[in-house]
PDB file of C-alpha atoms in Angstrom:
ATOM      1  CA  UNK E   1    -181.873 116.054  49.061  1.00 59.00           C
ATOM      2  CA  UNK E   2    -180.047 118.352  51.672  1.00 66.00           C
ATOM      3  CA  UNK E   3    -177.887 115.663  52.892  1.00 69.00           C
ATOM      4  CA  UNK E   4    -176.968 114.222  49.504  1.00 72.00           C
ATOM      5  CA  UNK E   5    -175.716 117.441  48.612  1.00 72.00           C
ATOM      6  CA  UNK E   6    -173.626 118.469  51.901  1.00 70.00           C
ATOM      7  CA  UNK E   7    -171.970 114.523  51.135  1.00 74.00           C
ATOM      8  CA  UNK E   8    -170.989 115.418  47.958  1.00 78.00           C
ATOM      9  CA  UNK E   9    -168.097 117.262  48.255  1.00 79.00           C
ATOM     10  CA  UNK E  10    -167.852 118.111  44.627  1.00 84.00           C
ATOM     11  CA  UNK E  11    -171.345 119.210  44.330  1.00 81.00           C
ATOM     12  CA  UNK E  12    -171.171 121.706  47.240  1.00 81.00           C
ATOM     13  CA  UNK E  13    -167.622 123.000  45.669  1.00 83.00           C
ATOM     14  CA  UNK E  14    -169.653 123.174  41.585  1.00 85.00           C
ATOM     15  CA  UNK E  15    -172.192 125.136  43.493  1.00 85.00           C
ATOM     16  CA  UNK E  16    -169.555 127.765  44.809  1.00 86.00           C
ATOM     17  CA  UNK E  17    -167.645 127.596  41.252  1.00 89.00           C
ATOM     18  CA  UNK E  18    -170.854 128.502  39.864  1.00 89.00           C
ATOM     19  CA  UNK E  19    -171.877 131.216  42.274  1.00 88.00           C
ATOM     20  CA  UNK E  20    -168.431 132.877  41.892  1.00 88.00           C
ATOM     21  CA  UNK E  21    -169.151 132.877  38.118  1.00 91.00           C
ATOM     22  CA  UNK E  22    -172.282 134.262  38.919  1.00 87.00           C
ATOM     23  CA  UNK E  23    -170.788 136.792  40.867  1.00 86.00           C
ATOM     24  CA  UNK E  24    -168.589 138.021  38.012  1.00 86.00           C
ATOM     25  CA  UNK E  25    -170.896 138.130  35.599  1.00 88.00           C
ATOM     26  CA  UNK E  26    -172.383 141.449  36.867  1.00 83.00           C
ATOM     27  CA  UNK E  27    -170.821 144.872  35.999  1.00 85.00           C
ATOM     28  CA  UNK E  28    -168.341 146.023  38.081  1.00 81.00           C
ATOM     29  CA  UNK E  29    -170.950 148.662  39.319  1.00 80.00           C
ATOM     30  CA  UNK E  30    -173.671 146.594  40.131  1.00 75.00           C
ATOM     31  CA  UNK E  31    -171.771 143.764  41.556  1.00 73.00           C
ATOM     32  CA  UNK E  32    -171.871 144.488  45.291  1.00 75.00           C
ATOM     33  CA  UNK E  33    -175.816 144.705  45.012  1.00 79.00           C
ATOM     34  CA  UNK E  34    -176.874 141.904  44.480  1.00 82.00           C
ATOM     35  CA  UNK E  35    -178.455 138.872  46.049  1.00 88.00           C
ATOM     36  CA  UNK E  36    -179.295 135.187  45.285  1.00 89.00           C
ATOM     37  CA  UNK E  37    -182.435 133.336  45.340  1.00 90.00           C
ATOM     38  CA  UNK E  38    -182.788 129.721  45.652  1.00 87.00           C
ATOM     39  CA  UNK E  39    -184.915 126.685  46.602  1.00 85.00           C
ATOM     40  CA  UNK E  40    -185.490 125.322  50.033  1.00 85.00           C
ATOM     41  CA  UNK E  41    -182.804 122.103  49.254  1.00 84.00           C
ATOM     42  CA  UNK E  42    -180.277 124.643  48.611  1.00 86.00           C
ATOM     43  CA  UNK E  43    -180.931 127.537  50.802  1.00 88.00           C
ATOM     44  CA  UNK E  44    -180.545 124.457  53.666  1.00 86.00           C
ATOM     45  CA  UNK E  45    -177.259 123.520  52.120  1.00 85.00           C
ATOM     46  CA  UNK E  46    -176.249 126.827  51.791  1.00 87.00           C
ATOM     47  CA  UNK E  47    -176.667 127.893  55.442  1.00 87.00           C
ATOM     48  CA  UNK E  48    -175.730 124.278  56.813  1.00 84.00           C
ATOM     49  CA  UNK E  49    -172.520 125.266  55.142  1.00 83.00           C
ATOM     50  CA  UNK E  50    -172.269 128.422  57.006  1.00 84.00           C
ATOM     51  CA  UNK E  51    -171.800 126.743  60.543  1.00 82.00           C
ATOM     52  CA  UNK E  52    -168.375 125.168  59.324  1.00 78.00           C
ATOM     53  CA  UNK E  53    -165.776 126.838  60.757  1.00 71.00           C
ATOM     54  CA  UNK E  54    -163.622 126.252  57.591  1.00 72.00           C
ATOM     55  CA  UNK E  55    -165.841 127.853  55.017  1.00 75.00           C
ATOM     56  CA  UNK E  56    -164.955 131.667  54.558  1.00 74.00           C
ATOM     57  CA  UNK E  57    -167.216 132.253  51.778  1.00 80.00           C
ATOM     58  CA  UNK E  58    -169.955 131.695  53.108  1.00 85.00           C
ATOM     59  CA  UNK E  59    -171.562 133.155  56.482  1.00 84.00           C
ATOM     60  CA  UNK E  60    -173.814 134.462  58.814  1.00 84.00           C
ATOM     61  CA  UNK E  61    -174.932 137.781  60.089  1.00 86.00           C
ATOM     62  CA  UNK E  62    -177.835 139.767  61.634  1.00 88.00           C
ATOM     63  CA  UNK E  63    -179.623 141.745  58.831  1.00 85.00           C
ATOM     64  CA  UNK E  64    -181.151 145.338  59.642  1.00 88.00           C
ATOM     65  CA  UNK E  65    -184.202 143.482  61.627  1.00 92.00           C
ATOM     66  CA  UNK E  66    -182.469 141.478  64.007  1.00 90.00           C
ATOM     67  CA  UNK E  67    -182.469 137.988  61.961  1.00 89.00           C
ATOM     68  CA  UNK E  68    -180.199 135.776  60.995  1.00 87.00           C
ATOM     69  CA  UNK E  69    -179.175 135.870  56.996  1.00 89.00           C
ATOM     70  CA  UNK E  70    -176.879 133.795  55.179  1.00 90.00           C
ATOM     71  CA  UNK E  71    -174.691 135.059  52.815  1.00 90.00           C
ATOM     72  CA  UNK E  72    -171.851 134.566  50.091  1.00 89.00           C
ATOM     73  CA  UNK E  73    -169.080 136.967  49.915  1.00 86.00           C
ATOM     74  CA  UNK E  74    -171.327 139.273  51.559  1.00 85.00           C
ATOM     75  CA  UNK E  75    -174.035 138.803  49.534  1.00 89.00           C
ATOM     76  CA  UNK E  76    -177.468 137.816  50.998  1.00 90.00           C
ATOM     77  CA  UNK E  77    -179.014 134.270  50.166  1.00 91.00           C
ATOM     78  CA  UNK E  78    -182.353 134.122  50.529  1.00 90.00           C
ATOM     79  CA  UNK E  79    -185.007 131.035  49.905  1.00 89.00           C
ATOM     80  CA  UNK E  80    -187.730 131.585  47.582  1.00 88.00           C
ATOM     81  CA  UNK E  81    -190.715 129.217  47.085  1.00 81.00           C
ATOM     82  CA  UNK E  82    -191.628 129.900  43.817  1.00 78.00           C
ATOM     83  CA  UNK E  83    -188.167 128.063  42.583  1.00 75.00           C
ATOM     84  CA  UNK E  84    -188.744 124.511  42.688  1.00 70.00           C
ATOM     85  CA  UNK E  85    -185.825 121.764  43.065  1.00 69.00           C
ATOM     86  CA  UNK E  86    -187.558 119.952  39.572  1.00 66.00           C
ATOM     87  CA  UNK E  87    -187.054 123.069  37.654  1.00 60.00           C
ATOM     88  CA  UNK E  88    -184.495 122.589  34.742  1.00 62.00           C
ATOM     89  CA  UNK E  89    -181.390 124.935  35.090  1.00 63.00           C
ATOM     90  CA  UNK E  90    -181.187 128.043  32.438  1.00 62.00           C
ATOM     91  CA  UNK E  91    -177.566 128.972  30.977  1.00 60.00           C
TER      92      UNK E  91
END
Protein backbone atom coordinates (compact mmCIF):
# COMPACT_ATOMS: atom_id res chain seq x y z
CA UNK A 1 0.00 0.00 0.00
CA UNK A 2 1.46 3.37 -1.41
CA UNK A 3 0.12 5.38 1.34
CA UNK A 4 1.09 3.02 4.16
CA UNK A 5 4.47 3.28 3.05
CA UNK A 6 4.85 7.24 2.43
CA UNK A 7 3.23 7.24 6.47
CA UNK A 8 5.81 5.29 7.63
CA UNK A 9 8.54 7.35 8.06
CA UNK A 10 10.90 4.60 8.97
CA UNK A 11 9.98 2.45 6.14
CA UNK A 12 10.56 5.12 3.45
CA UNK A 13 14.08 5.99 5.36
CA UNK A 14 14.95 1.51 5.48
CA UNK A 15 14.17 1.77 1.84
CA UNK A 16 16.87 4.57 1.19
CA UNK A 17 19.35 2.75 3.81
CA UNK A 18 18.92 -0.14 1.69
CA UNK A 19 19.26 1.46 -1.70
CA UNK A 20 22.45 3.26 -0.56
CA UNK A 21 23.76 -0.23 0.39
CA UNK A 22 22.73 -1.26 -2.82
CA UNK A 23 24.48 1.40 -4.35
CA UNK A 24 27.81 0.44 -2.77
CA UNK A 25 27.74 -2.85 -3.39
CA UNK A 26 28.77 -2.39 -7.07
CA UNK A 27 32.45 -1.92 -8.14
CA UNK A 28 33.67 1.29 -8.15
CA UNK A 29 33.63 1.03 -12.05
CA UNK A 30 30.34 -0.04 -12.63
CA UNK A 31 28.67 1.97 -10.02
CA UNK A 32 27.47 5.02 -11.96
CA UNK A 33 25.66 2.55 -14.46
CA UNK A 34 23.31 1.27 -13.00
CA UNK A 35 19.59 1.39 -12.48
CA UNK A 36 16.83 -0.01 -10.18
CA UNK A 37 13.81 -1.92 -10.88
CA UNK A 38 10.88 -2.17 -8.73
CA UNK A 39 7.14 -2.87 -8.31
CA UNK A 40 4.32 -0.52 -9.00
CA UNK A 41 3.77 0.12 -4.82
CA UNK A 42 7.23 1.26 -4.76
CA UNK A 43 7.99 2.91 -7.97
CA UNK A 44 4.70 5.21 -6.66
CA UNK A 45 6.46 5.76 -3.39
CA UNK A 46 9.52 6.34 -4.92
CA UNK A 47 8.44 9.17 -7.26
CA UNK A 48 5.72 10.52 -4.70
CA UNK A 49 8.88 11.08 -2.76
CA UNK A 50 10.45 13.01 -5.46
CA UNK A 51 7.91 16.02 -5.32
CA UNK A 52 9.14 16.86 -1.65
CA UNK A 53 11.08 19.66 -1.71
CA UNK A 54 13.22 18.27 1.21
CA UNK A 55 14.35 15.03 -0.33
CA UNK A 56 17.77 15.48 -2.23
CA UNK A 57 18.23 11.96 -3.02
CA UNK A 58 15.78 11.43 -4.83
CA UNK A 59 14.47 13.38 -8.09
CA UNK A 60 13.18 14.09 -11.26
CA UNK A 61 14.40 14.77 -14.71
CA UNK A 62 13.60 14.52 -18.46
CA UNK A 63 15.33 11.38 -19.90
CA UNK A 64 16.74 11.46 -23.63
CA UNK A 65 12.90 11.17 -24.99
CA UNK A 66 11.31 13.94 -23.40
CA UNK A 67 9.71 11.99 -20.24
CA UNK A 68 9.76 12.32 -16.95
CA UNK A 69 12.16 9.65 -14.90
CA UNK A 70 12.69 9.32 -11.37
CA UNK A 71 15.82 8.75 -10.00
CA UNK A 72 18.19 8.12 -6.88
CA UNK A 73 21.47 9.77 -6.74
CA UNK A 74 21.20 10.01 -10.34
CA UNK A 75 20.33 6.76 -10.96
CA UNK A 76 17.14 5.91 -12.96
CA UNK A 77 14.14 4.05 -11.17
CA UNK A 78 12.10 2.42 -13.29
CA UNK A 79 8.75 0.13 -12.59
CA UNK A 80 8.74 -3.28 -13.81
CA UNK A 81 5.67 -5.59 -13.85
CA UNK A 82 7.13 -8.72 -13.69
CA UNK A 83 8.20 -7.90 -9.81
CA UNK A 84 5.29 -8.44 -7.76
CA UNK A 85 4.69 -6.68 -4.19
CA UNK A 86 4.03 -10.67 -2.73
CA UNK A 87 7.40 -11.69 -3.85
CA UNK A 88 9.71 -12.63 -0.85
CA UNK A 89 12.89 -10.37 -0.66
CA UNK A 90 16.42 -12.16 -1.69
CA UNK A 91 19.67 -11.20 0.46
Amino acid sequence: DVKALLADEAAMATLYKDMIKLLHSIPASGRNQGTFYCGSAIAAALDLAATEKGNLAIGSYQNAFGEPQTAFRGRPIKECDQILETEVSTT
